[in-house]
Tab-separated table of C-alpha atoms in Angstrom:
chain	number	residue	atom	x	y	z
A	457	UNK	CA	16.008	17.537	-15.058
A	458	UNK	CA	14.864	14.319	-16.369
A	459	UNK	CA	11.086	13.119	-15.159
A	460	UNK	CA	10.992	9.997	-13.436
A	461	UNK	CA	8.779	7.472	-14.194
A	462	UNK	CA	6.110	7.503	-11.218
A	463	UNK	CA	7.079	11.163	-10.216
A	464	UNK	CA	3.934	13.412	-9.010
A	465	UNK	CA	1.986	15.381	-11.578
A	466	UNK	CA	2.769	13.076	-14.299
A	467	UNK	CA	0.708	9.855	-15.662
A	468	UNK	CA	2.710	7.622	-14.408
A	469	UNK	CA	2.168	8.923	-10.904
A	470	UNK	CA	-1.444	8.960	-10.990
A	471	UNK	CA	-1.162	5.350	-12.117
A	472	UNK	CA	0.931	4.370	-9.450
A	473	UNK	CA	-1.340	6.317	-6.869
A	474	UNK	CA	-4.475	4.505	-8.560
A	475	UNK	CA	-2.721	1.228	-8.289
A	476	UNK	CA	-1.961	1.610	-4.573
A	477	UNK	CA	-5.372	2.483	-3.685
A	478	UNK	CA	-6.943	-0.101	-5.696
A	479	UNK	CA	-5.092	-2.955	-4.103
A	480	UNK	CA	-5.185	-1.512	-0.745
A	481	UNK	CA	-8.646	-1.354	-0.991
A	482	UNK	CA	-9.204	-5.223	-2.828
A	483	UNK	CA	-7.139	-6.331	0.725
A	484	UNK	CA	-9.140	-4.695	2.825
A	485	UNK	CA	-12.186	-6.092	0.572
A	486	UNK	CA	-10.821	-9.397	0.680
A	487	UNK	CA	-10.057	-9.190	4.153
A	488	UNK	CA	-13.166	-8.142	5.612
A	489	UNK	CA	-15.399	-11.002	3.301
A	490	UNK	CA	-12.961	-13.644	5.047
A	491	UNK	CA	-14.701	-15.183	8.225
A	492	UNK	CA	-12.776	-14.767	11.568
A	493	UNK	CA	-10.427	-12.145	10.926
A	494	UNK	CA	-11.375	-9.955	13.551
A	495	UNK	CA	-9.999	-12.566	16.201
A	496	UNK	CA	-6.511	-11.839	15.296
A	497	UNK	CA	-4.679	-8.918	15.925
A	498	UNK	CA	-2.626	-8.855	13.191
A	499	UNK	CA	-5.280	-9.098	10.605
A	500	UNK	CA	-7.014	-6.407	12.112
A	501	UNK	CA	-3.824	-4.301	11.879
A	502	UNK	CA	-3.718	-5.192	7.785
A	503	UNK	CA	-6.655	-3.316	7.638
A	504	UNK	CA	-6.128	-0.833	9.927
A	505	UNK	CA	-2.680	-0.294	7.866
A	506	UNK	CA	-4.254	-0.438	4.199
A	507	UNK	CA	-6.789	2.345	5.352
A	508	UNK	CA	-4.351	4.629	6.289
A	509	UNK	CA	-2.451	3.886	2.790
A	510	UNK	CA	-5.700	4.436	0.690
A	511	UNK	CA	-5.816	7.776	2.329
A	512	UNK	CA	-2.556	8.649	1.766
A	513	UNK	CA	-2.564	7.596	-2.076
A	514	UNK	CA	-6.037	8.948	-2.529
A	515	UNK	CA	-4.809	12.400	-1.479
A	516	UNK	CA	-2.088	12.259	-3.701
A	517	UNK	CA	-3.803	10.906	-6.643
A	518	UNK	CA	-6.341	14.080	-6.188
A	519	UNK	CA	-3.055	16.372	-6.122
A	520	UNK	CA	-1.876	14.312	-8.862
A	521	UNK	CA	-4.856	14.992	-11.060
A	522	UNK	CA	-4.972	18.802	-9.735
A	523	UNK	CA	-1.402	18.993	-11.468
A	524	UNK	CA	-2.347	17.242	-14.565
A	525	UNK	CA	-5.223	19.602	-15.172
A	526	UNK	CA	-3.787	22.995	-13.871
A	527	UNK	CA	-0.316	21.915	-15.662
A	528	UNK	CA	1.454	22.648	-12.316
A	529	UNK	CA	4.758	21.467	-11.189
A	530	UNK	CA	4.905	19.251	-7.910
A	531	UNK	CA	8.447	19.373	-7.545
A	532	UNK	CA	8.966	21.692	-5.164
A	533	UNK	CA	11.398	20.556	-2.676
A	534	UNK	CA	9.025	20.839	0.628
A	535	UNK	CA	6.355	19.076	-0.868
A	536	UNK	CA	8.690	16.479	-2.025
A	537	UNK	CA	10.153	15.893	1.110
A	538	UNK	CA	6.474	16.172	2.778
A	539	UNK	CA	6.001	12.580	-0.265
A	540	UNK	CA	9.200	11.512	0.384
A	541	UNK	CA	8.329	11.126	4.450
A	542	UNK	CA	5.010	10.031	3.542
A	543	UNK	CA	5.292	7.376	1.538
A	544	UNK	CA	8.097	6.116	3.757
A	545	UNK	CA	5.984	5.761	6.835
A	546	UNK	CA	3.212	4.348	4.483
A	547	UNK	CA	5.139	1.756	2.736
A	548	UNK	CA	7.195	0.839	6.402
A	549	UNK	CA	3.457	0.154	8.091
A	550	UNK	CA	2.416	-1.551	5.165
A	551	UNK	CA	5.395	-3.941	4.765
A	552	UNK	CA	5.059	-4.742	8.589
A	553	UNK	CA	1.618	-5.548	8.079
A	554	UNK	CA	1.795	-7.721	5.325
A	555	UNK	CA	4.767	-9.341	7.183
A	556	UNK	CA	2.780	-9.766	10.534
A	557	UNK	CA	0.015	-11.461	8.689
A	558	UNK	CA	1.597	-13.617	6.439
A	559	UNK	CA	3.502	-15.102	9.551
A	560	UNK	CA	0.459	-15.858	11.251
A	561	UNK	CA	-1.387	-16.986	7.916
A	562	UNK	CA	1.856	-19.623	7.765
A	563	UNK	CA	1.172	-20.481	11.172
A	564	UNK	CA	-2.246	-21.464	10.458
A	565	UNK	CA	-1.470	-22.704	7.029
A	566	UNK	CA	1.920	-25.114	7.565
A	567	UNK	CA	2.803	-25.064	11.202
A	568	UNK	CA	-0.740	-25.997	13.317
A	569	UNK	CA	-3.082	-26.608	10.465
A	570	UNK	CA	-5.814	-24.822	11.719
A	571	UNK	CA	-6.909	-24.430	8.460
A	572	UNK	CA	-7.265	-28.165	8.095
A	573	UNK	CA	-8.916	-28.449	11.431
A	574	UNK	CA	-11.516	-25.607	11.256
A	575	UNK	CA	-12.472	-25.860	7.681
A	576	UNK	CA	-14.892	-22.221	8.369
A	577	UNK	CA	-11.702	-20.488	8.631
A	578	UNK	CA	-10.928	-18.450	5.163
A	579	UNK	CA	-7.358	-19.412	5.114
A	580	UNK	CA	-7.509	-18.509	1.450
A	581	UNK	CA	-9.166	-15.632	1.685
A	582	UNK	CA	-6.369	-14.557	4.010
A	583	UNK	CA	-3.753	-15.396	1.523
A	584	UNK	CA	-5.368	-13.385	-1.243
A	585	UNK	CA	-5.614	-10.381	0.741
A	586	UNK	CA	-1.981	-10.656	1.915
A	587	UNK	CA	-0.610	-10.708	-1.192
A	588	UNK	CA	-2.866	-7.820	-2.307
A	589	UNK	CA	-0.760	-5.726	0.512
A	590	UNK	CA	2.509	-6.959	-0.642
A	591	UNK	CA	1.687	-5.620	-3.944
A	592	UNK	CA	0.297	-2.515	-2.620
A	593	UNK	CA	3.929	-2.566	-0.962
A	594	UNK	CA	5.621	-2.758	-4.008
A	595	UNK	CA	3.635	0.156	-5.383
A	596	UNK	CA	4.739	2.538	-2.451
A	597	UNK	CA	8.147	1.346	-2.356
A	598	UNK	CA	8.418	2.508	-5.700
A	599	UNK	CA	6.826	5.795	-5.280
A	600	UNK	CA	8.909	6.206	-1.907
A	601	UNK	CA	12.293	5.623	-4.246
A	602	UNK	CA	10.599	7.716	-7.138
A	603	UNK	CA	10.123	10.564	-4.405
A	604	UNK	CA	13.700	9.924	-2.801
A	605	UNK	CA	15.664	10.246	-5.954
A	606	UNK	CA	13.600	13.589	-7.083
A	607	UNK	CA	14.454	14.993	-3.735
A	608	UNK	CA	18.166	13.897	-3.794
A	609	UNK	CA	18.744	14.459	-7.297
A	610	UNK	CA	16.965	18.265	-6.873
């Protein structure tokens, strides 16, 4: 079987998980540094979702490191099934959090003009954090599709 880019236990899979952790961590860091984020549920949900994403991706990152170090094959159908379910759950939560936060940000910037009325709000920081969350989702979506492809072809 041909090894797909982003497959578990490969260097590309490891880089994919590192990217997921890095962008999710950056999203959390930027949002935490923004003033007033805790007043809005969507932004708190974004932080919770990104934290879960970091935990999941870091766990798989460690598993990839172990597999690379000891030359183990992670294409066991049961293990790949777990990866598929975990990636799809975290991808869904990440997309939902990013979309709901983007909706709030659009409301603030374009609809009710809160950002112009209240300069203390860190609207730019909110938008950067949300962009990082969408990049995280793209990486998780890539990973989940690769896992599903491996499961379907195995």
